[in-house]
Tab-separated table of C-alpha atoms in Angstrom:
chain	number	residue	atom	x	y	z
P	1	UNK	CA	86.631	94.791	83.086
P	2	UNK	CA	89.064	96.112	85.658
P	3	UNK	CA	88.443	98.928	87.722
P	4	UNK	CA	91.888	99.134	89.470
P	5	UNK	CA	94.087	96.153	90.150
P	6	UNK	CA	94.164	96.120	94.325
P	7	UNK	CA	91.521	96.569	97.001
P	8	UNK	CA	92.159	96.180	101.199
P	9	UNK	CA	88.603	94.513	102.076
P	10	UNK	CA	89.456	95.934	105.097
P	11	UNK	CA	88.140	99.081	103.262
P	12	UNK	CA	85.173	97.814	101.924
P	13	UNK	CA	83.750	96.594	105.692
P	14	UNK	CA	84.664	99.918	107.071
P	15	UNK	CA	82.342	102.177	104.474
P	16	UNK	CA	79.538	99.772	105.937
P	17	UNK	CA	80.280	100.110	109.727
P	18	UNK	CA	80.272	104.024	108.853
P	19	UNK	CA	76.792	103.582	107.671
P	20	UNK	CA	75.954	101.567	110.250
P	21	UNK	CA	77.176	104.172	112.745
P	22	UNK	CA	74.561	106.926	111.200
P	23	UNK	CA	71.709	104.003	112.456
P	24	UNK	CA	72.346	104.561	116.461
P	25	UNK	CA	74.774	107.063	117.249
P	26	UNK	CA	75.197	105.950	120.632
P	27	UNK	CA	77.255	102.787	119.344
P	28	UNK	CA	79.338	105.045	117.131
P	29	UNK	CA	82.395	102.915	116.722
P	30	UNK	CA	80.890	100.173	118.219
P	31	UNK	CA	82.288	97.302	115.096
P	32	UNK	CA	85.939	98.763	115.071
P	33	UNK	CA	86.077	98.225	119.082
P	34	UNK	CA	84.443	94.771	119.124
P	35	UNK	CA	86.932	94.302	115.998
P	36	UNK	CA	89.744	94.836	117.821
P	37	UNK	CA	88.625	93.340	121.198
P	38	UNK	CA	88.035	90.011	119.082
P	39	UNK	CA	92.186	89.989	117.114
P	40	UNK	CA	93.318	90.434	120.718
P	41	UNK	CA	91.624	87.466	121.787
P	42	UNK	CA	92.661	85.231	118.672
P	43	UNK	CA	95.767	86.691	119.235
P	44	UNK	CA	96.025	84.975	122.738
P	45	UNK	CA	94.841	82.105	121.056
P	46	UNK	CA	97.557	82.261	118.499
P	47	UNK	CA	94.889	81.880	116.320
P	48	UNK	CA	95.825	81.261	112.025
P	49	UNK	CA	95.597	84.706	110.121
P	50	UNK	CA	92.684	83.109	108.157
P	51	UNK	CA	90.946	82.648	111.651
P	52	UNK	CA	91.950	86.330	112.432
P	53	UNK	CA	90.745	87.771	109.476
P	54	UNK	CA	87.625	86.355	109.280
P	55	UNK	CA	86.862	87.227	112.724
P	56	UNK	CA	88.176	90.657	112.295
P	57	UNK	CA	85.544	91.221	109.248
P	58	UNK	CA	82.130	89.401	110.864
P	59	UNK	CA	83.017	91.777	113.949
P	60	UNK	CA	83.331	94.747	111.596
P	61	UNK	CA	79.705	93.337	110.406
P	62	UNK	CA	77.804	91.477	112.788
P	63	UNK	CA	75.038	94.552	113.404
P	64	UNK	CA	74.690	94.889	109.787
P	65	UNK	CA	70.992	93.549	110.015
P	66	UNK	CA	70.025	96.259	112.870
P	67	UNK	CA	68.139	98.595	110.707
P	68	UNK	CA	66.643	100.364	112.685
P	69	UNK	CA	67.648	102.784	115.960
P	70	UNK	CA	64.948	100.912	117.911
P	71	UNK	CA	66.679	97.707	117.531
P	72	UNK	CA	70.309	98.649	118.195
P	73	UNK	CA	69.297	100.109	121.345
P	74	UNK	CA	67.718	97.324	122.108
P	75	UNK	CA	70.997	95.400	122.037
P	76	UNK	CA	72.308	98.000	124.412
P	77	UNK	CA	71.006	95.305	127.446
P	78	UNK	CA	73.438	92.527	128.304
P	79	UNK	CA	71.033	90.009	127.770
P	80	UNK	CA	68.673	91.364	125.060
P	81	UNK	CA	65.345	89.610	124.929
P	82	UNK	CA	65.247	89.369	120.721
P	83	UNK	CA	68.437	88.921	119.622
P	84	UNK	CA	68.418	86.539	116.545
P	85	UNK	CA	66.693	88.734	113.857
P	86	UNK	CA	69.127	91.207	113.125
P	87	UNK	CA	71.498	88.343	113.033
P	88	UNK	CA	69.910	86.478	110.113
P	89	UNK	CA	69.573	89.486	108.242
P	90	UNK	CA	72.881	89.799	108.396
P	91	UNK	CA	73.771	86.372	107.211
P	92	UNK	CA	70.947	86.414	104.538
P	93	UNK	CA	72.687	89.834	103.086
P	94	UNK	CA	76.717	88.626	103.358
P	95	UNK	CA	76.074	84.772	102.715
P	96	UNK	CA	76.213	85.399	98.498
P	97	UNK	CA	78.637	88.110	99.075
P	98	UNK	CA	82.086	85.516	98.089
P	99	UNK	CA	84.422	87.614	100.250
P	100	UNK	CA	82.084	87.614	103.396
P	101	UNK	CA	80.208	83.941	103.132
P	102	UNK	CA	82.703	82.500	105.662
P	103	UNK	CA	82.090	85.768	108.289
P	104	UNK	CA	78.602	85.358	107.351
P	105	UNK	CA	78.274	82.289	109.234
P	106	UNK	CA	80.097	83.719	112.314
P	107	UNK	CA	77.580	86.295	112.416
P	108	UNK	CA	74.104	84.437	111.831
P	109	UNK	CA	75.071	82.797	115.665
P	110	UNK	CA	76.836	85.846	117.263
P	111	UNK	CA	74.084	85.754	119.733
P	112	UNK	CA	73.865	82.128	120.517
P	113	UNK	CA	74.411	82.012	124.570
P	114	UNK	CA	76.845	79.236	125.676
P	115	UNK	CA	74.092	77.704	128.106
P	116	UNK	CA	76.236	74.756	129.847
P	117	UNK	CA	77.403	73.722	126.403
P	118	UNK	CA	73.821	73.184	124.959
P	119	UNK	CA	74.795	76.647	122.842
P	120	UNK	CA	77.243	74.333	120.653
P	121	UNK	CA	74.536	73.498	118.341
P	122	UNK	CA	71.588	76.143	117.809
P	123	UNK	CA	68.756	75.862	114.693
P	124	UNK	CA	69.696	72.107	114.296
P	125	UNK	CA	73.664	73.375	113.139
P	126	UNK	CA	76.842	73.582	115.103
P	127	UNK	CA	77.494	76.984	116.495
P	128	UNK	CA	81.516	78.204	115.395
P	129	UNK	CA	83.527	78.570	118.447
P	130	UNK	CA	84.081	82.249	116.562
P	131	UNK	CA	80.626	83.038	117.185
P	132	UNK	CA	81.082	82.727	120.788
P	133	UNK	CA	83.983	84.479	120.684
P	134	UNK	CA	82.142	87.592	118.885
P	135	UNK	CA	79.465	87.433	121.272
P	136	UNK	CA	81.725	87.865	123.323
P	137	UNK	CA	83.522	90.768	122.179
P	138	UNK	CA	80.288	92.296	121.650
P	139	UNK	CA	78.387	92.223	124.982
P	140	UNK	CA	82.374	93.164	126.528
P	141	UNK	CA	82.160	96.720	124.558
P	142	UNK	CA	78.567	96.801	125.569
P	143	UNK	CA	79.474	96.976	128.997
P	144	UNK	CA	81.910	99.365	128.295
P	145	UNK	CA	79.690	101.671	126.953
P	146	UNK	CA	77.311	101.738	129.964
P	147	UNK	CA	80.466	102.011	131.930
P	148	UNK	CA	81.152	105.820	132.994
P	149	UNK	CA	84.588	104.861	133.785
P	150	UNK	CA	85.947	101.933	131.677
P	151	UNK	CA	89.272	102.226	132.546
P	152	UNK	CA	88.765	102.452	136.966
P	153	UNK	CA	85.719	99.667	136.171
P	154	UNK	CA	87.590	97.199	133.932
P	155	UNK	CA	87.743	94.832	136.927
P	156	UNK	CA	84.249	94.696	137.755
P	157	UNK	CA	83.091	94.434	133.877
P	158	UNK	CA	85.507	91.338	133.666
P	159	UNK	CA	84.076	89.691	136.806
P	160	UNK	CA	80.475	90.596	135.265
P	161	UNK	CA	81.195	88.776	131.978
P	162	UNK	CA	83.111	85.719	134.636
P	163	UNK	CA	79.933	85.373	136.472
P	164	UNK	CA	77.883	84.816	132.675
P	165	UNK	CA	80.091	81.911	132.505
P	166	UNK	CA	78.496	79.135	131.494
P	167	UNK	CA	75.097	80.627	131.204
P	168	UNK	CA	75.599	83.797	128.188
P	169	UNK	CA	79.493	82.502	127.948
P	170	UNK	CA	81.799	80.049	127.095
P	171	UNK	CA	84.194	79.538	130.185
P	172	UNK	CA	87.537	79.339	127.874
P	173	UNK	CA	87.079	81.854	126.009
P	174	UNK	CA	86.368	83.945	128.998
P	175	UNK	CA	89.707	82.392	130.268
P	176	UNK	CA	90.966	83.744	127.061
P	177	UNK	CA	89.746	87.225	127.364
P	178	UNK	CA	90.935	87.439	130.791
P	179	UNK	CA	94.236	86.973	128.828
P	180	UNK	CA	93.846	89.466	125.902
P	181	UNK	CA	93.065	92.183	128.246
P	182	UNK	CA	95.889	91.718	130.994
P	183	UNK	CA	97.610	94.543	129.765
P	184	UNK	CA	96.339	98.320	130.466
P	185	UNK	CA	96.988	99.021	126.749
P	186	UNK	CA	93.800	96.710	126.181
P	187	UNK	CA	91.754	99.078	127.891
P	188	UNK	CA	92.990	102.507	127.035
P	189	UNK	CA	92.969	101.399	122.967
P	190	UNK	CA	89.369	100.645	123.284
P	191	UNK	CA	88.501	104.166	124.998
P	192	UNK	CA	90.069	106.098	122.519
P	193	UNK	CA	88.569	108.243	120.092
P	194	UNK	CA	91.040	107.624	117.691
P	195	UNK	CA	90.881	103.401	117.815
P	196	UNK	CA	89.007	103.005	114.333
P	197	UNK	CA	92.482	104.566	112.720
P	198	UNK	CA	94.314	102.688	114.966
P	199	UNK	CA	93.288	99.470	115.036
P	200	UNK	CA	93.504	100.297	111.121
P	201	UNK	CA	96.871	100.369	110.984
P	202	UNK	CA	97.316	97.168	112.590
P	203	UNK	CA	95.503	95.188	110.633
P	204	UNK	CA	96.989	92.920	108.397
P	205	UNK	CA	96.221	93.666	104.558
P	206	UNK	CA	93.253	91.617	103.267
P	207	UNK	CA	94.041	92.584	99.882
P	208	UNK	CA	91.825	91.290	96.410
P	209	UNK	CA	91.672	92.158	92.677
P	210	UNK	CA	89.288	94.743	92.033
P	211	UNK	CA	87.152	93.474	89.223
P	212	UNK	CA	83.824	95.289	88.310
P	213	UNK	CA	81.805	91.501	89.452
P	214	UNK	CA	83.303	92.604	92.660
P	215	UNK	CA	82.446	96.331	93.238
P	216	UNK	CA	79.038	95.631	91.367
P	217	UNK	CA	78.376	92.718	94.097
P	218	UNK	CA	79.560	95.275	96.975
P	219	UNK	CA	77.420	97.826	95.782
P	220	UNK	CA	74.570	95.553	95.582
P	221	UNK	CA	75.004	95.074	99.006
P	222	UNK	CA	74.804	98.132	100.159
P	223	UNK	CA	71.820	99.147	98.345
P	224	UNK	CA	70.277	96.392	100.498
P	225	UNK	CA	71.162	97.490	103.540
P	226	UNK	CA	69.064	100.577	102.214
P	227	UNK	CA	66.219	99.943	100.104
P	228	UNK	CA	65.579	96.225	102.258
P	229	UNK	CA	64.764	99.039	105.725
P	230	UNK	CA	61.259	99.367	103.825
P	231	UNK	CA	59.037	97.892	101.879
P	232	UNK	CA	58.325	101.699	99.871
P	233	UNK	CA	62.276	101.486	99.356
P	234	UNK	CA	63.228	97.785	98.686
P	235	UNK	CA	63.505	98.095	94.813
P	236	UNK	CA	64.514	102.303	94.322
P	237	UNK	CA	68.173	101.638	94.154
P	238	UNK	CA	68.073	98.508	91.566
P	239	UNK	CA	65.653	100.937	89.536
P	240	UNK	CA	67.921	103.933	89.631
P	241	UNK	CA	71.053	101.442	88.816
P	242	UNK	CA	69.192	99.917	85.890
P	243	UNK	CA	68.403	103.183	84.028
P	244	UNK	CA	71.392	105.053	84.507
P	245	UNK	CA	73.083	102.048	83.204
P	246	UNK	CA	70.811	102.080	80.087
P	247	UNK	CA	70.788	106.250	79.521
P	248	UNK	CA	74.528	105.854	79.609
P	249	UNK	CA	74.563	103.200	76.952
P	250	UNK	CA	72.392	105.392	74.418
P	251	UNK	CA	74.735	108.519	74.903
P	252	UNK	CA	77.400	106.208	73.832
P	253	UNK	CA	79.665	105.412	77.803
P	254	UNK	CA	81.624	102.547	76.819
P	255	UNK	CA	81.370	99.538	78.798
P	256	UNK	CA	83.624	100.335	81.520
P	257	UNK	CA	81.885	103.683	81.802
P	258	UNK	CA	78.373	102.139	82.067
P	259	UNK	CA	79.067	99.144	85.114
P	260	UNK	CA	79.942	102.174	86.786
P	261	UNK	CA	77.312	104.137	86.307
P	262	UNK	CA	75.008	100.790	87.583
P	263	UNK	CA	77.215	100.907	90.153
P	264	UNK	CA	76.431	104.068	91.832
P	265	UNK	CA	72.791	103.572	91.095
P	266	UNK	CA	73.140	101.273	93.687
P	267	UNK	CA	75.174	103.063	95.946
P	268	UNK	CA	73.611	106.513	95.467
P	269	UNK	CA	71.258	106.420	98.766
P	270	UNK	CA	73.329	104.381	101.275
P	271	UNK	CA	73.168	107.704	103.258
P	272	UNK	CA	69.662	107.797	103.867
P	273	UNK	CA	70.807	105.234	106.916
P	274	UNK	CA	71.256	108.802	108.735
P	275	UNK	CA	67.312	108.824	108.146
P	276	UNK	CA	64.189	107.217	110.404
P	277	UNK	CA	61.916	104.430	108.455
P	278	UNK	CA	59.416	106.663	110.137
P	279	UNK	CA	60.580	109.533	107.366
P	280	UNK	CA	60.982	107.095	104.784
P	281	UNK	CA	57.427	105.536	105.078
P	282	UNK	CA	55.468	109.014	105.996
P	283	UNK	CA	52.323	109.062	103.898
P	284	UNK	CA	52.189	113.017	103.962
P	285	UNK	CA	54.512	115.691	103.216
P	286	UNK	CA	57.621	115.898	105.190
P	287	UNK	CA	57.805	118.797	107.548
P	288	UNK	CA	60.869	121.321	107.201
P	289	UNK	CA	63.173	119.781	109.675
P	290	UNK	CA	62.381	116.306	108.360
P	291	UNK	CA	63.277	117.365	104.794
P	292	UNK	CA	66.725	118.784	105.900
P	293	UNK	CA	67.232	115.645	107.506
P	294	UNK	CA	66.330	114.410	104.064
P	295	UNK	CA	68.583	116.239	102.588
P	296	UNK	CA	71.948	115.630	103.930
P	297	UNK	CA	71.659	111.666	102.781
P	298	UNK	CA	73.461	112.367	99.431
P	299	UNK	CA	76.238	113.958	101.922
P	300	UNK	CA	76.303	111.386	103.714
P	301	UNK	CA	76.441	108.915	100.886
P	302	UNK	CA	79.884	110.561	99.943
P	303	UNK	CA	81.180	110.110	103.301
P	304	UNK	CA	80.681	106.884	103.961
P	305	UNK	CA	82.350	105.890	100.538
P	306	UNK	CA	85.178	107.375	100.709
P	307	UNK	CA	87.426	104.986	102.437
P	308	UNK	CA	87.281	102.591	99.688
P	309	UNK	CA	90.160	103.721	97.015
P	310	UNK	CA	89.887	104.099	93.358
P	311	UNK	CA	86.325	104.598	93.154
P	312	UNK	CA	86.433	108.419	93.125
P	313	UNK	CA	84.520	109.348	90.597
P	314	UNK	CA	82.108	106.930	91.415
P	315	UNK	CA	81.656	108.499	94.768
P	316	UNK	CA	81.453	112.026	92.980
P	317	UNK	CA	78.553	111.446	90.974
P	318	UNK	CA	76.717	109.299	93.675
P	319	UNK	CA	77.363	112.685	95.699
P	320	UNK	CA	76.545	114.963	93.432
P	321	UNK	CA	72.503	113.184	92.597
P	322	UNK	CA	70.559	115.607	93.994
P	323	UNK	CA	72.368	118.428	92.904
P	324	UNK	CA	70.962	121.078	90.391
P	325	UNK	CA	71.912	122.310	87.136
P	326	UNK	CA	71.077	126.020	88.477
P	327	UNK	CA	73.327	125.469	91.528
P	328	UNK	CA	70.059	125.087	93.751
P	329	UNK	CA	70.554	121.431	94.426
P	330	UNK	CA	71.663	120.094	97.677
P	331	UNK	CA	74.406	119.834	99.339
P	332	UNK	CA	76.927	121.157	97.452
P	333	UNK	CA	74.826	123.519	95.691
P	334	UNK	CA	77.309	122.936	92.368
P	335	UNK	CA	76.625	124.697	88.829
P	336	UNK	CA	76.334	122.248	85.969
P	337	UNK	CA	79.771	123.493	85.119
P	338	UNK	CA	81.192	121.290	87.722
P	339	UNK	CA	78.936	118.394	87.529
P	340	UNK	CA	80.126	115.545	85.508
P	341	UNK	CA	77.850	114.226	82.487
P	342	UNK	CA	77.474	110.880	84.562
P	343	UNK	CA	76.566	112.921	87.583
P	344	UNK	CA	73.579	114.400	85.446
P	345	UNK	CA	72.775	111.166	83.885
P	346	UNK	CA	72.426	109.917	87.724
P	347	UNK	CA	70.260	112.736	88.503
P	348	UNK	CA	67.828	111.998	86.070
P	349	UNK	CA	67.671	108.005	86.799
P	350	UNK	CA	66.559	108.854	90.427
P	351	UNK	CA	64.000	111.506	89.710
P	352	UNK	CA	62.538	109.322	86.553
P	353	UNK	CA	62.604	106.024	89.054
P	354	UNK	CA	61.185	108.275	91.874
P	355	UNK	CA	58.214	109.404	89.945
P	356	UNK	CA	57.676	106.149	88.130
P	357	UNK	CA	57.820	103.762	91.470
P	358	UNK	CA	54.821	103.698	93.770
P	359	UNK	CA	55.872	105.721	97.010
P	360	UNK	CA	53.973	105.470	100.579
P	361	UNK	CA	51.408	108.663	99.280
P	362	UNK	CA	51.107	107.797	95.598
P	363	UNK	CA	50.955	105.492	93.195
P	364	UNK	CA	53.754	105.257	89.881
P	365	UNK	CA	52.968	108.075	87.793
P	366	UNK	CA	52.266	108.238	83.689
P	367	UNK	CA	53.793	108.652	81.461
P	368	UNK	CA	53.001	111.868	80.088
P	369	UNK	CA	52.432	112.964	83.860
P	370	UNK	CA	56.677	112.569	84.299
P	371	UNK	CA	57.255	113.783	80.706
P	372	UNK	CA	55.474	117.127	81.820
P	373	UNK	CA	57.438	117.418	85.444
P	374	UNK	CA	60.791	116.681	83.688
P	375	UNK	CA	60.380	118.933	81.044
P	376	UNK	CA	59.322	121.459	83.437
P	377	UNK	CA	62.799	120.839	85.742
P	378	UNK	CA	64.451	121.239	82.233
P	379	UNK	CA	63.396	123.915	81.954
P	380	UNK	CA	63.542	125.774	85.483
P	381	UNK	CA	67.853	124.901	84.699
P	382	UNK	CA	67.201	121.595	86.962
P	383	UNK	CA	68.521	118.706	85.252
P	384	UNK	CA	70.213	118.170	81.845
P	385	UNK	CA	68.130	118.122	78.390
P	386	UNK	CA	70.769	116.468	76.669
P	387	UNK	CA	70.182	113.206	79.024
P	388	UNK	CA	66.153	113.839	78.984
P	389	UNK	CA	66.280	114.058	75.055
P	390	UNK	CA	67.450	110.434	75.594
P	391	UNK	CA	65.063	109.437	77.966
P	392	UNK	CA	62.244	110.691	76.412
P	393	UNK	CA	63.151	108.853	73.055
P	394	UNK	CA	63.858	105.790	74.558
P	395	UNK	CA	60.889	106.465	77.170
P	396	UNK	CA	59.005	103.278	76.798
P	397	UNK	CA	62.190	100.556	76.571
P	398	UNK	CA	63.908	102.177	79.431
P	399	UNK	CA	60.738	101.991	81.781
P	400	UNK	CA	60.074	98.322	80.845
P	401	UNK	CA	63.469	97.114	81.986
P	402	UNK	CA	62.541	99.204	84.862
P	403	UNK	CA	59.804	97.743	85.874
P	404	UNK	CA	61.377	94.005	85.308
P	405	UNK	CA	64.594	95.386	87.380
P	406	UNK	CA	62.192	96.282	90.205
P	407	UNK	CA	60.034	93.502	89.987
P	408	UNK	CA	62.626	91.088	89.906
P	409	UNK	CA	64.057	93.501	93.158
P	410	UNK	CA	60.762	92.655	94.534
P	411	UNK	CA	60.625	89.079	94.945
P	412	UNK	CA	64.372	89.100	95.762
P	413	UNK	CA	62.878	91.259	98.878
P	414	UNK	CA	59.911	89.171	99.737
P	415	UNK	CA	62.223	85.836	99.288
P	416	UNK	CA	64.441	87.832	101.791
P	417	UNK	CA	61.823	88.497	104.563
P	418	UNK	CA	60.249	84.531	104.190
P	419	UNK	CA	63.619	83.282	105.376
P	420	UNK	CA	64.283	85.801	107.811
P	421	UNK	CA	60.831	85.583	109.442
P	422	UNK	CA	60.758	81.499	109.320
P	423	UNK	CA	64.357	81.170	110.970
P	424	UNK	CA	63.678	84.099	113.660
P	425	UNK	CA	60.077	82.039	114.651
P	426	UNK	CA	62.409	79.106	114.842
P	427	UNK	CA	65.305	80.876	116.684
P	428	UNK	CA	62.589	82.573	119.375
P	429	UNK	CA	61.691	78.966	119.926
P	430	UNK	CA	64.858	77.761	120.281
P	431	UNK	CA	65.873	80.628	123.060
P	432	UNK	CA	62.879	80.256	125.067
P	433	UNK	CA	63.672	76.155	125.412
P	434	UNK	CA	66.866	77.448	126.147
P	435	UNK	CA	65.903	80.066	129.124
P	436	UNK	CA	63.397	77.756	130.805
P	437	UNK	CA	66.195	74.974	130.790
């Protein structure tokens, strides 16, 4: 199945820096301008477009493991003291991911310091000369963020980076940046406001076929970078993806119609990035300003999707999940009117997952416990009878697969952490050998 014939992966990487942005927003635009600070140095190199593009995309990604505020800000020292995690994460998410498994390796050593040449190999593999030139890149537009001039400064921040070198930095490719950033253009392109649509327009097309293996894979992704914050969310986006997909199948969606609807199950809550783990994981009810924040995730969602083309409707319903049948959903607040059937269908997957999963104050609820709150939202002009009448009639089939979908989500979870957790132990190692050295 085709979705639409072209794609710019350039647009797929930018919908995830957006909703990496809503993380920190103090490093708002932080992956476009260590994007663009990295092509100017291949550039200089006269670096192979292959070389260029790959960089260009594990710059555009390299934070995608931060999940957390805490630990971006962390990463707002020169020389931050934990470094590796985030990094693995990142490589553990991309590796599978067939357009990003070559930047996937770039980023799992972004943070490998040069150290006199002993950085060339780090966790018993050899370190790609692009990873030191993201890290790099990286710590450059770090200092350019604590700068309160960059542009009077950009002297002194290139002498700070020259006297890193050897210790945090590989001496030619500080020769290199040196090079890249010669010209005052360097500098006022990476102070601008406007540099994400810039830097946009300069990039080369990175174009692919749009097949559904491909969107469905991208969306899986992103429901990582999600449901993988917590352990109360790791499996609510595979759950929501798996029963929408099923609902849709016994109202008769064809099969085009139903790999999209699993497709914004998974992409439904990538706005909840805007929200705190410490929201996600409170064991009591929320207060009012934590439920607005709450609220605006489904906007979000929207927002973040919508530079990547020909997924529109997609986007709409993924939007649209929280809305209400009576027009006092949120955000939107649309009448049922104006909500597509898939929309509907969408609502009901996430409120039947949501009451069926265990959350951080409760426990999965029964059956007839969910039968009586849906019927009840049914009636109050909440959600769609037409898609409960389906649900409840296929109650028992549709909650096994489920349960399997979220189990399965599970152990792909706990598989996740194990090899995050045994290579950071190893990495910490590693750096401290490296510091007392």
């Amino acid at each position: 199945m085709r979705i639409d014939p072209r794609i710019d992966i350039y647009d797929l990487v930018t919908a995830i820096s957006n909703a990496m942005d809503l993380v920190n927003k103090e490093l708002v635009n932080h992956h476009a301008r260590v994007a663009y600070i990295a092509s100017r140095m291949i550039q200089a190199e006269y670096g192979s477009r292959k070389e260029e593009s790959d960089i260009i995309l594990a710059a555009m990604l390299h934070d995608i493991g931060a999940f957390s505020s805490e630990e971006r800000f962390e990463f707002l020292k020169l020389d931050p003291d934990h470094p590796h995690r985030h990094a693995e994460i990142g490589y553990q998410l991309l590796r599978d991911f067939g357009l990003f498994s070559d930047p996937a390796w770039i980023i799992r050593f972004h943070h490998v310091k040069w150290s006199d040449g002993r950085g060339a190999r780090f966790y018993g593999r050899d370190v790609p000369m692009a990873s030191h030139m993201l890290h790099l890149a990286d710590r450059l537009d770090i200092l350019l963020v604590a700068s309160a001039n960059p542009l009077q400064e950009r002297e002194s921040i290139l002498e700070t980076i020259e006297a890193e070198a050897p210790r945090m930095f590989h001496p030619r490719l500080v020769g290199v940046l040196r090079k890249a950033a010669r010209r005052e253009q360097f500098w006022l392109d990476l102070t601008s406001p406007n540099l994400p649509a810039f830097f946009r327009g300069q990039v080369k097309n990175f174009e692919v076929d749009l097949t559904a293996d491909i969107i469905a894979s991208f969306a899986h992704l992103l429901s990582q970078l999600v449901d993988f914050r917590s352990r109360f969310t790791a499996t609510h986006s595979s759950g929501v993806s798996v029963v929408a997909e099923y609902i849709g199948r016994m109202m008769g969606f064809s099969e085009r119609e139903c790999q999209k609807l699993m497709i914004a199950g998974f992409l439904h809550d990538i706005g909840k990035l805007a929200i705190s783990n410490t929201i996600l994981e409170k064991p009591g009810k929320l207060t009012v300003e934590e439920f607005e924040d709450v609220k605006a995730h489904a906007y979000h969602t929207a927002r973040i999707l919508r530079p990547i083309r020909h997924i529109d409707d997609i986007i709409e319903w993924c939007g649209f999940h929280h809305e209400r049948l009576n027009g006092r959903g949120y955000p939107f607040q649309e009448v049922g009117a104006n909500i597509p059937l898939a929309a509907k269908i969408l609502m009901v997957a996430d409120v039947f997952t949501a009451l069926t999963e265990d959350r951080p104050y409760r426990g999965g609820l029964e059956k007839r416990v969910v039968i009586k709150i849906m019927t009840e939202m049914v009636d109050k002009g909440e959600l769609d009878k037409r898609v409960l009448v389906v649900l409840f009639e296929e109650y028992d089939d549709i909650n096994y697969y489920r349960r399997n979908m979220q189990k399965f989500a599970s152990e792909t979870y706990h598989d996740f952490l194990t090899k995050v957790n045994k290579f950071d132990a190893l990495a910490e190692q590693e750096e401290q050998a490296l510091r007392a050295d």
